[in-house]
mmCIF file of C-alpha atoms in Angstrom:
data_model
loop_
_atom_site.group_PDB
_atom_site.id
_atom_site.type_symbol
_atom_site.label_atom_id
_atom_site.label_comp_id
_atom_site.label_asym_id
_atom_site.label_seq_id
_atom_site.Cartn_x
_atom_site.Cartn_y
_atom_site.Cartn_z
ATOM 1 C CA UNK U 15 0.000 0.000 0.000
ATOM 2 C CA UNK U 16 1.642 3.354 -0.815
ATOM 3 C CA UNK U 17 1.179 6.367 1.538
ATOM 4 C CA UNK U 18 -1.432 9.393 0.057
ATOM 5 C CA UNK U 19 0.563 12.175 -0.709
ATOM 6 C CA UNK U 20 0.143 15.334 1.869
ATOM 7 C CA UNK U 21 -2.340 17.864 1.270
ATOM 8 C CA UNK U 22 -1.470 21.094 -0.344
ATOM 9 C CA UNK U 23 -1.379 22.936 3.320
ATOM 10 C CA UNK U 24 -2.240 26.916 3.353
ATOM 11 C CA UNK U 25 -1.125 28.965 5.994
ATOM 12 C CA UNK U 26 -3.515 29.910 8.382
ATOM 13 C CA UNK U 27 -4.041 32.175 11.676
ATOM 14 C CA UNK U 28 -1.700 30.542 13.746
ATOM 15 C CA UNK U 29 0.850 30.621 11.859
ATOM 16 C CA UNK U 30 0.385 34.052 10.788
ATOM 17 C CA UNK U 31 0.025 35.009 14.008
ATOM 18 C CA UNK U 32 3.625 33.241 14.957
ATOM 19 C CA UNK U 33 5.417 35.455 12.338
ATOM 20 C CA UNK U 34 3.844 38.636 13.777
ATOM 21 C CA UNK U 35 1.076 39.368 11.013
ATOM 22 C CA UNK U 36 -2.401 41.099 12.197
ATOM 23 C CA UNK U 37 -5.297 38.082 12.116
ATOM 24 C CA UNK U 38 -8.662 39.203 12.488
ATOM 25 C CA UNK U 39 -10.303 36.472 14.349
ATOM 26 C CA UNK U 40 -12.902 34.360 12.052
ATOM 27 C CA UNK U 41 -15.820 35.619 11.211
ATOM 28 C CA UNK U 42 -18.172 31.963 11.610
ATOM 29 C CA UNK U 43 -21.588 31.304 10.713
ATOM 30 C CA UNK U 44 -22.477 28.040 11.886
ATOM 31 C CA UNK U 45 -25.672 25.719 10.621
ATOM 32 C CA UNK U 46 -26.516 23.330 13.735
ATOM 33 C CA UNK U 47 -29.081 20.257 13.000
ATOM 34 C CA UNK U 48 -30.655 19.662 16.270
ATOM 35 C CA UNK U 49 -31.723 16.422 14.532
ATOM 36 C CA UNK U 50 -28.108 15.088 14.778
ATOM 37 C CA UNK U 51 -26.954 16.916 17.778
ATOM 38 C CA UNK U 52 -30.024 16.011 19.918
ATOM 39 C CA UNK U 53 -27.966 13.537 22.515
ATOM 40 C CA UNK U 54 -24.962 16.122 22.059
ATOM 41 C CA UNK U 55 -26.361 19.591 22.487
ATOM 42 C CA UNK U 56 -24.178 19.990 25.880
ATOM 43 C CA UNK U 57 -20.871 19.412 23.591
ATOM 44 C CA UNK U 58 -22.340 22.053 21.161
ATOM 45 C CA UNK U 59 -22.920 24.570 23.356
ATOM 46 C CA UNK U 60 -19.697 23.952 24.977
ATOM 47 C CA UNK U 61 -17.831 24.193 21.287
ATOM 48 C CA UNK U 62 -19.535 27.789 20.942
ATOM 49 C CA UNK U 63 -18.519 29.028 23.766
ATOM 50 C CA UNK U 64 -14.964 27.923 23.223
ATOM 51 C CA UNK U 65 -15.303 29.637 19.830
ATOM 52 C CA UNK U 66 -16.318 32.831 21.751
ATOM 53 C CA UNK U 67 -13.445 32.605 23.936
ATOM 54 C CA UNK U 68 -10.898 32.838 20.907
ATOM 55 C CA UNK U 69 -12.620 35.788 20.092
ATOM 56 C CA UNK U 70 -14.735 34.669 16.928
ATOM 57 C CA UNK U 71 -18.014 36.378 16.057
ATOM 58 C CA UNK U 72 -20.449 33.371 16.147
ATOM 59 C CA UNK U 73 -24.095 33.748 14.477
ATOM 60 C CA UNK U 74 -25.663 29.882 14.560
ATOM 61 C CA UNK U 75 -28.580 29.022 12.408
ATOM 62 C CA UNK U 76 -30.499 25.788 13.522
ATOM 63 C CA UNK U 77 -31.785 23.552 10.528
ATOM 64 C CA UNK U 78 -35.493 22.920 10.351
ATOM 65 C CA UNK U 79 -35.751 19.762 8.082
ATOM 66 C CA UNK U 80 -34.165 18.729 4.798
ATOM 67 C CA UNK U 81 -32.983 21.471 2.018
ATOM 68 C CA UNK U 82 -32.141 23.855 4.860
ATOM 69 C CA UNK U 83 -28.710 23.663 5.219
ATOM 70 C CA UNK U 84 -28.234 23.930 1.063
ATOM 71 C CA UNK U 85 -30.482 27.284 1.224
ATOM 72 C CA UNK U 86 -28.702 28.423 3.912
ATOM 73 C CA UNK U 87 -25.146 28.189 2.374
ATOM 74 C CA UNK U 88 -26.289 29.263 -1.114
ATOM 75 C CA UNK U 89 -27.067 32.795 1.038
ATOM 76 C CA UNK U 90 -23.949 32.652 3.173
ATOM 77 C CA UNK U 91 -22.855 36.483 3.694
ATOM 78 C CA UNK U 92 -20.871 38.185 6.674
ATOM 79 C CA UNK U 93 -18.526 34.991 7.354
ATOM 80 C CA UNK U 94 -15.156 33.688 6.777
ATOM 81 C CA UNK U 95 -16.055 30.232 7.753
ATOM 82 C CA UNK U 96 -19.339 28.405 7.506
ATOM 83 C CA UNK U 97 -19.310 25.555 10.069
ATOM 84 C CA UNK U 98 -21.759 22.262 10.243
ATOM 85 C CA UNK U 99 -22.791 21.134 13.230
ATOM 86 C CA UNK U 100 -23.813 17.903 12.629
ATOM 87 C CA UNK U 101 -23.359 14.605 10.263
ATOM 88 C CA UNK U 102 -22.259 13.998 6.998
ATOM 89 C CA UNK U 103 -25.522 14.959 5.613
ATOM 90 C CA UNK U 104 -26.267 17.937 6.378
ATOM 91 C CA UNK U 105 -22.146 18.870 5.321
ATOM 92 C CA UNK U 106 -23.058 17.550 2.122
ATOM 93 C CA UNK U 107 -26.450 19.517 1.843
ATOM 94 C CA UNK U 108 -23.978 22.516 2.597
ATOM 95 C CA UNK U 109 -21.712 22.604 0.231
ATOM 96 C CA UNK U 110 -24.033 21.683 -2.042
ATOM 97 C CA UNK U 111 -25.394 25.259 -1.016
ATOM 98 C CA UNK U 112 -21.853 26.929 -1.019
ATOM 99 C CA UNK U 113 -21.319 25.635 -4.746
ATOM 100 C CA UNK U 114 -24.222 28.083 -5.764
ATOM 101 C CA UNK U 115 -23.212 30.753 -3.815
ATOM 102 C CA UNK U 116 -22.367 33.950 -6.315
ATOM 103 C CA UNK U 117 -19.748 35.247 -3.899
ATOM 104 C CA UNK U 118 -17.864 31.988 -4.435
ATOM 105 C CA UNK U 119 -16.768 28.989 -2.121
ATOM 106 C CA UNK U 120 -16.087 29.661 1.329
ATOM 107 C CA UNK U 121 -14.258 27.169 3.571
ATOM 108 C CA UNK U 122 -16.033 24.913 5.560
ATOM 109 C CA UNK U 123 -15.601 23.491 9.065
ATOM 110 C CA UNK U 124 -16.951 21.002 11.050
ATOM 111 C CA UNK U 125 -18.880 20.582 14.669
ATOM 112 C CA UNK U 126 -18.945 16.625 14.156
ATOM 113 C CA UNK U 127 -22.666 15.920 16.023
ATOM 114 C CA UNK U 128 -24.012 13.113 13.177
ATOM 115 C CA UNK U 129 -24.048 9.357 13.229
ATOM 116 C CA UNK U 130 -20.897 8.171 11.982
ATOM 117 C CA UNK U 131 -19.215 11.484 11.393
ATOM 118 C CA UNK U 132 -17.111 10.297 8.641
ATOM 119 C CA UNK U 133 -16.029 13.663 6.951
ATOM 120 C CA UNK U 134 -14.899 14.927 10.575
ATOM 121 C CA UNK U 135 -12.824 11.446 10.541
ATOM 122 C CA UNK U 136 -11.276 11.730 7.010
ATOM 123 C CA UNK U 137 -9.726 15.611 7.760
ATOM 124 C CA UNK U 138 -8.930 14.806 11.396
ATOM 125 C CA UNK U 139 -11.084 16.707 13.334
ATOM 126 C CA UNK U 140 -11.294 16.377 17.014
ATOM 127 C CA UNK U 141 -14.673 15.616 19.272
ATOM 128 C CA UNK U 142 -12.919 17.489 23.069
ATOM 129 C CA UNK U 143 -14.986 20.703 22.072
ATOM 130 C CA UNK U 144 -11.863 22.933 23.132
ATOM 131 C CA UNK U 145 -9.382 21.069 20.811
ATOM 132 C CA UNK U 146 -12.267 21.628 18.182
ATOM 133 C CA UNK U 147 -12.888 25.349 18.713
ATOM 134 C CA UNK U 148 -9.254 25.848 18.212
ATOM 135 C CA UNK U 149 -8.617 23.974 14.797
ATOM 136 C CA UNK U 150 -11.552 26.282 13.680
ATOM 137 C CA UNK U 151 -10.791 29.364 15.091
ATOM 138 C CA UNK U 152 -7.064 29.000 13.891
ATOM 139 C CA UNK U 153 -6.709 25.366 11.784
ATOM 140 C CA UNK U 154 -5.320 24.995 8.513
ATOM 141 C CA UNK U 155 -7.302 25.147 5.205
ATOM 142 C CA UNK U 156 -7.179 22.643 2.537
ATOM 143 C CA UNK U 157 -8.234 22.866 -1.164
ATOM 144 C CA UNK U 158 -10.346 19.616 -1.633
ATOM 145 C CA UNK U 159 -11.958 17.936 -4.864
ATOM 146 C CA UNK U 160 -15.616 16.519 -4.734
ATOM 147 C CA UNK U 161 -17.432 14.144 -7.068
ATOM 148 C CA UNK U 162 -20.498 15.072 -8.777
ATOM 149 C CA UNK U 163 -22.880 12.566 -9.272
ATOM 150 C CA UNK U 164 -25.325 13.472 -12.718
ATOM 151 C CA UNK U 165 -28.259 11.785 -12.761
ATOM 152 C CA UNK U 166 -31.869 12.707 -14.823
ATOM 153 C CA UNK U 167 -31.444 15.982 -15.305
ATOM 154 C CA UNK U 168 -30.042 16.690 -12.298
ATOM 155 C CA UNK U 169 -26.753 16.864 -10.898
ATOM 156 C CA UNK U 170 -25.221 16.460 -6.605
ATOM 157 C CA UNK U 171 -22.255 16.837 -5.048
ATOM 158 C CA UNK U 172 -20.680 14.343 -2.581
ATOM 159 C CA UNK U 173 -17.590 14.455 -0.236
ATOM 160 C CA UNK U 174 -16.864 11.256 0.395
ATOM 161 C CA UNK U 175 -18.718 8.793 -1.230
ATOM 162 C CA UNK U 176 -21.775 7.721 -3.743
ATOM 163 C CA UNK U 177 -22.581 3.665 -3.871
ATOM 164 C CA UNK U 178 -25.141 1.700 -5.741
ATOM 165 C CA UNK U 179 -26.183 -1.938 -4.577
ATOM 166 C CA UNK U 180 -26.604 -2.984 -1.506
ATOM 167 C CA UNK U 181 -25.307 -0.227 0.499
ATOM 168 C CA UNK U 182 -27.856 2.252 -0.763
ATOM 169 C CA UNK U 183 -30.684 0.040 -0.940
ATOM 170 C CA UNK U 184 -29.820 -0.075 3.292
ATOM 171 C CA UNK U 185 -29.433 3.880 2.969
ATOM 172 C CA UNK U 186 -32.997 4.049 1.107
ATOM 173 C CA UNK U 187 -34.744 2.235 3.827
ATOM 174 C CA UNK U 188 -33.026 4.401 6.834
ATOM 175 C CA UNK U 189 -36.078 5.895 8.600
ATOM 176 C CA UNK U 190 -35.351 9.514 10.579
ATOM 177 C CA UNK U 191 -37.266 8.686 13.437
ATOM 178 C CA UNK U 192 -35.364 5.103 13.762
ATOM 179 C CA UNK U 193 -31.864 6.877 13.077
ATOM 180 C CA UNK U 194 -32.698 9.894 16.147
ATOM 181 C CA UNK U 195 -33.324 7.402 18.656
ATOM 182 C CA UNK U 196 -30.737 4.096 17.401
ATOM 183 C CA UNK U 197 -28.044 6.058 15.623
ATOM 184 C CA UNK U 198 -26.252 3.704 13.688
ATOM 185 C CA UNK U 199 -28.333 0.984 14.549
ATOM 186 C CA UNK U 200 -30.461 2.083 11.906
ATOM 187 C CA UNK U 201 -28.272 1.406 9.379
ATOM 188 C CA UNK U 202 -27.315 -1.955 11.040
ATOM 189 C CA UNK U 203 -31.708 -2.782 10.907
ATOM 190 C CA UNK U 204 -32.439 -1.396 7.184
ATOM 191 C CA UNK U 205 -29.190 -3.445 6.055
ATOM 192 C CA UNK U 206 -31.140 -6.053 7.499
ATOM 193 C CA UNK U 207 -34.188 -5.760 5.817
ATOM 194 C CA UNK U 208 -32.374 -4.660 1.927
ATOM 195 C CA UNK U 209 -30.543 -8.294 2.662
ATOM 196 C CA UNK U 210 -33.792 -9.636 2.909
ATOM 197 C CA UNK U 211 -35.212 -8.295 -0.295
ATOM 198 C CA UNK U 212 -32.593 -7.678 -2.551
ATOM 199 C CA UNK U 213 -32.222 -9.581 -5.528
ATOM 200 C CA UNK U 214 -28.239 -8.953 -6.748
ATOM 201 C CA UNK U 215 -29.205 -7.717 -9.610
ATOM 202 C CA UNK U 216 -25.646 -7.054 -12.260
ATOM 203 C CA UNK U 217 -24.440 -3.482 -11.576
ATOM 204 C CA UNK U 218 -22.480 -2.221 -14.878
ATOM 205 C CA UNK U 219 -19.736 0.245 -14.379
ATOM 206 C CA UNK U 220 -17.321 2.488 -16.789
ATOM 207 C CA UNK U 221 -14.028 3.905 -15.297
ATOM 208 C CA UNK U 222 -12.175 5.976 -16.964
ATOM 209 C CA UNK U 223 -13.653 4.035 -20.388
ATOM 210 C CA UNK U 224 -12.744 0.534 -19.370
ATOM 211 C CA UNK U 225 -15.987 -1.845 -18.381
ATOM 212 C CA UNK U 226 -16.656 -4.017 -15.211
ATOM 213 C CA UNK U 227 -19.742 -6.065 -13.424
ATOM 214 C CA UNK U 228 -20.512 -6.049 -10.087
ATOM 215 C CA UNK U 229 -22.799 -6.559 -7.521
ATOM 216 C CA UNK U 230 -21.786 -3.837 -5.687
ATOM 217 C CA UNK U 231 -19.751 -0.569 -6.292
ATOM 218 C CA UNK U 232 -18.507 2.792 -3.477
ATOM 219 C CA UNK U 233 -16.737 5.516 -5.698
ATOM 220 C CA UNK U 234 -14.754 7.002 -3.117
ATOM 221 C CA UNK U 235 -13.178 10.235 -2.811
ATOM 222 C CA UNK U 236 -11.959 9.758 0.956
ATOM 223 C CA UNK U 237 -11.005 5.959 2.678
ATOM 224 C CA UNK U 238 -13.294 6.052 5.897
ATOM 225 C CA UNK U 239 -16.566 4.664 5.224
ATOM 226 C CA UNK U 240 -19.326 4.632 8.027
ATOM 227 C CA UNK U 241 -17.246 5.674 10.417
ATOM 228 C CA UNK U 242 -13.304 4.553 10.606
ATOM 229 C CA UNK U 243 -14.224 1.218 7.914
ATOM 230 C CA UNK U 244 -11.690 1.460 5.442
ATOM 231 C CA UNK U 245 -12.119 0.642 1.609
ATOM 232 C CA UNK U 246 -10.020 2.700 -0.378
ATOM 233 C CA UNK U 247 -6.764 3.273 1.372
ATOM 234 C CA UNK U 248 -5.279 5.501 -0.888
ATOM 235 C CA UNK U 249 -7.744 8.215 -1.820
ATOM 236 C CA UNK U 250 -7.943 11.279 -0.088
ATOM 237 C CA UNK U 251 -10.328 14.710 -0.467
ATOM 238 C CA UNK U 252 -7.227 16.678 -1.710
ATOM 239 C CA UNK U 253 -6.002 13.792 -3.681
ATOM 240 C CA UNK U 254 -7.501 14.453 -8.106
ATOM 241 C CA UNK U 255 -9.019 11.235 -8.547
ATOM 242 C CA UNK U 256 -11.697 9.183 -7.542
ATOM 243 C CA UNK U 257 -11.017 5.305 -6.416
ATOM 244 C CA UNK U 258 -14.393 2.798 -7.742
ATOM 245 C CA UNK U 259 -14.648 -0.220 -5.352
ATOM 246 C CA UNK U 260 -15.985 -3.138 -7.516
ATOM 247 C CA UNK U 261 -17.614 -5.656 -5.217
ATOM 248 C CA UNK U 262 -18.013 -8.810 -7.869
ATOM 249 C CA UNK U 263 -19.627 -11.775 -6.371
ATOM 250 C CA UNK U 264 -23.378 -11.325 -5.709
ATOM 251 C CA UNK U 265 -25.753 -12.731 -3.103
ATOM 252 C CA UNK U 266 -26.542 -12.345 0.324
ATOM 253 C CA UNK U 267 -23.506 -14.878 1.580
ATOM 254 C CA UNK U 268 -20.850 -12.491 -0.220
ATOM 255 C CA UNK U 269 -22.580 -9.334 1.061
ATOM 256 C CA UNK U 270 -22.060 -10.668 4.597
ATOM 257 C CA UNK U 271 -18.448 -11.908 3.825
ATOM 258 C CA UNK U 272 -17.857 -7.836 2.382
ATOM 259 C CA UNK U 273 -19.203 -6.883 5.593
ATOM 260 C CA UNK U 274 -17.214 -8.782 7.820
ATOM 261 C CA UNK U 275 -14.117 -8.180 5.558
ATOM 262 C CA UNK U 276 -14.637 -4.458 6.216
ATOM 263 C CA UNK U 277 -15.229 -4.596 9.948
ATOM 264 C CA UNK U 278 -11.790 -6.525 10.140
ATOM 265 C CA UNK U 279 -9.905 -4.566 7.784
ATOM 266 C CA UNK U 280 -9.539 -7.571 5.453
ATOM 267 C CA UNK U 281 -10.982 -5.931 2.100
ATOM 268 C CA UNK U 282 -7.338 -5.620 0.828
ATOM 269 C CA UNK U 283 -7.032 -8.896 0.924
ATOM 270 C CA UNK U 284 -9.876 -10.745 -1.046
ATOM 271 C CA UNK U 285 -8.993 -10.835 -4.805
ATOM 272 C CA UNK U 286 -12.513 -10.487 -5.573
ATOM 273 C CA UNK U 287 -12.853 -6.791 -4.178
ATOM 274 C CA UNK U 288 -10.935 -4.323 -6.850
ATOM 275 C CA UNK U 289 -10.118 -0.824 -6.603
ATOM 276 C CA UNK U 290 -9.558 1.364 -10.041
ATOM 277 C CA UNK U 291 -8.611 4.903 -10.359
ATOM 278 C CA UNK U 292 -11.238 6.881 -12.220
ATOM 279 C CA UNK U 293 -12.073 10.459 -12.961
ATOM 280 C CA UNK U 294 -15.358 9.904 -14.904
ATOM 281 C CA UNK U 295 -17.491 7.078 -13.723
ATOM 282 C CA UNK U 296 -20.676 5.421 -15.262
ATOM 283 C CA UNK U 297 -23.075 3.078 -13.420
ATOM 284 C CA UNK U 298 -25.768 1.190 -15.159
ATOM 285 C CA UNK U 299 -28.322 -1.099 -13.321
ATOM 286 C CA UNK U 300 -31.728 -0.973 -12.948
ATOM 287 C CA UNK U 301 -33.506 2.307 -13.660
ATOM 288 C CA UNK U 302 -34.931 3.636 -10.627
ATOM 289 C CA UNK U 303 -32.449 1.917 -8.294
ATOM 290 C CA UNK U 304 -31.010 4.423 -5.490
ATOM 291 C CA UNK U 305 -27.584 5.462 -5.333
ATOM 292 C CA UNK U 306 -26.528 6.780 -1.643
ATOM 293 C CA UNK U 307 -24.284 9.715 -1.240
ATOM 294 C CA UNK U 308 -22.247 10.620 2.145
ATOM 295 C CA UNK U 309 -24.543 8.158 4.165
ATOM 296 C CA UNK U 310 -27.740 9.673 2.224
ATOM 297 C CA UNK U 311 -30.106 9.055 -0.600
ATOM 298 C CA UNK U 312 -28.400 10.753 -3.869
ATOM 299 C CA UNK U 313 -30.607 9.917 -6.401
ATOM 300 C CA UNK U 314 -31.063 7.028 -8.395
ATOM 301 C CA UNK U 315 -29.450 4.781 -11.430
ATOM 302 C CA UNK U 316 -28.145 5.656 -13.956
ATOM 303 C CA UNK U 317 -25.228 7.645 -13.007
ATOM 304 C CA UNK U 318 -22.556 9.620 -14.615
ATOM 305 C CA UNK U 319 -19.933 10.874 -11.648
ATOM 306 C CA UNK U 320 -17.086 12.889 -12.489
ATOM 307 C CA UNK U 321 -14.415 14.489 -10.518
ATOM 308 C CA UNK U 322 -14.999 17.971 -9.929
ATOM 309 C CA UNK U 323 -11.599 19.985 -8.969
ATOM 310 C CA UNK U 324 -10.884 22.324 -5.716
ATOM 311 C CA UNK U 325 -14.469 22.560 -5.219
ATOM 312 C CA UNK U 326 -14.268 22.537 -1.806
ATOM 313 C CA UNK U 327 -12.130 24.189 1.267
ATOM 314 C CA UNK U 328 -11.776 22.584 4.415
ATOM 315 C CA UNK U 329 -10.864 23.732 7.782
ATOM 316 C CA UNK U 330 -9.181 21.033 9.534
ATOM 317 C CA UNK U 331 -7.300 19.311 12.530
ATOM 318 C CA UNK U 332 -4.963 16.902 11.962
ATOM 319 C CA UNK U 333 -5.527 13.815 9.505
ATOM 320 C CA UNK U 334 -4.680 10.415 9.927
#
C-alpha cells in the first residue's frame, strides 16, 4: 500500500500570528441540525462558547428539516467560515449550497454531532470541544476535490462517497425517526431488511472508459466509510481522482463476507474486491435503483460521476 501524498497545506491564523502578522479572528456562521446533535447539544454549546473565547463572532442558524442547510449556504454572507454542526448529511447539503453561492466557495468546518461522522474522521477533526474550537478558530485550510454525481437531469455533489447496490438500498430504507433514537443501529436494521429483499441484480460500471460487473460498487473520494471502515486506502479529499470499489460476487452470503471483511480490515485482501482509479465514472443497473451519497439518498441509477476539482475548502485538525 503506498502512503497518500500530503495535502497542499495553506497557511492559516496561527501561523500568521507566529510570524507577527495582524489576524482578524474568524468571522463563523455556523448551521446546527438539532436532529443530529439532539444527545450532544451539551458538547455544542460547549464548542460555541470555546469559539467565543478565541474571540470569533459566532451567528448559529439551527436547521429545520431537509434542504435547509443547502439554502442556507447558497445565502452565506458576513462569514469567513461556515461551520456544520452535525453529520455527513447535512455537510453535504452545505456545500451543495456553497457551490451556488455567487460570492464563491467559502471554507467549511466542522462541529462533528451526526451518526458516523465520517467527513470529521477523514480531515482529522477532534470531538474534546476545546481542541475543536481551536482547529476552527485557527486550523489549517485545505483545497479539496468533490465528485459530482449526474443523474436525470439533475446533478449532486458528494464528499466522500456515492454507492449503488446494496449499500444504498440499506441507505434508502433508513427511517429519521429510527436513526434519532438508534443512531447507527439504523443502518445496522435497514441493512437487514435490503438483505432480505434484494435480488443482486448485475451493476455495470465504466471507469475511466474501461468496463466491469458487479454486484456492488462505493466511488470514493476519501477511505473512511461509516465511520473509521476502510475501503479505499489511498484516496484522499485533496487527492484528483476518484477510487471505484468493484464488489463482484453477488448474493446475500458475499454481502455478509464484504461486511465482515470491512469490519476486520480484510478488504485488501480478497482478490474479488478491486479498486480502479477513475475520474469519470458510469453506473448502469436498474432504472430507478437508489444510489446513496455521504450516508444519504443521492438519487437514483443511472449515473454519470465525475471528478470535480478544488471545489471545496476545508478547515481542519490533523488527519490520519
Amino acid at each position: 500500500m503506498t502512503e497518500a501524498s500530503p495535502p497542499p497545506w495553506q497557511f492559516d491564523a496561527a501561523d500568521a500570528a507566529a510570524r507577527g502578522l495582524a489576524v482578524r479572528p474568524r468571522r463563523l456562521l455556523v448551521l446546527h441540525n438539532p436532529v443530529a446533535g439532539w444527545r450532544r447539544i451539551e458538547r455544542f454549546r460547549e464548542t460555541v462558547a470555546q469559539l467565543e473565547r478565541h474571540g470569533c463572532p459566532v451567528a448559529v442558524h439551527a436547521t429545520t428539516g431537509p434542504g435547509d442547510a443547502e439554502a442556507i449556504a447558497a445565502g452565506a454572507e458576513a462569514a469567513d467560515v461556515l461551520v456544520v454542526a452535525g453529520g455527513d448529511g447535512t455537510i453535504n447539503e452545505a456545500l451543495n449550497g456553497l457551490s451556488r453561492r455567487p460570492s464563491g466557495m467559502l471554507p467549511l468546518g466542522v462541529i462533528p454531532l451526526g451518526t458516523a461522522n465520517v467527513l470529521a474522521e477523514e480531515l482529522g477533526v477532534p470531538t474534546d470541544p476545546a481542541d475543536v474550537a481551536r482547529a476552527i478558530a485557527h486550523g489549517r485550510i485545505v483545497t479539496a476535490h468533490l465528485g459530482q454525481a449526474h443523474f436525470d437531469g439533475a446533478s449532486r455533489n458528494f464528499t466522500l462517497m456515492a454507492g449503488a447496490g446494496i449499500d444504498a438500498q440499506a441507505v434508502a430504507r433508513v427511517r429519521t425517526p429510527v436513526k434519532r433514537r438508534f443512531g447507527k443501529g439504523a443502518y445496522v436494521l435497514a441493512g437487514l431488511e435490503a438483505a432480505a429483499a434484494y435480488r443482486y441484480p448485475t451493476l455495470r460500471v465504466q471507469a475511466d472508459g474501461t468496463w466491469y460487473d458487479c454486484a456492488q460498487v462505493v466511488v470514493c473520494k476519501g477511505h473512511f466509510y461509516a465511520g473509521r471502515y476502510v475501503l479505499a486506502p489511498d484516496v484522499r479529499p485533496w487527492l484528483p481522482e476518484l477510487h471505484v470499489v468493484l464488489f463482484e460476487r453477488f448474493g446475500s452470503v458475499n454481502a455478509a463476507r464484504y461486511a465482515f471483511g470491512m469490519q476486520f480490515d480484510r478488504l485488501a485482501k480478497m482478490p474479488d474486491v478491486r479498486v480502479v482509479k477513475a475520474t469519470t465514472v458510469t453506473i448502469d443497473g436498474p432504472t430507478g435503483d437508489p444510489i446513496q451519497g455521504d450516508g444519504d439518498l443521492l438519487g437514483a441509477l443511472p449515473v454519470k460521476i465525475d471528478l470535480l476539482p478544488e471545489a471545496a475548502r476545508f478547515v481542519i485538525g490533523d488527519p490520519p
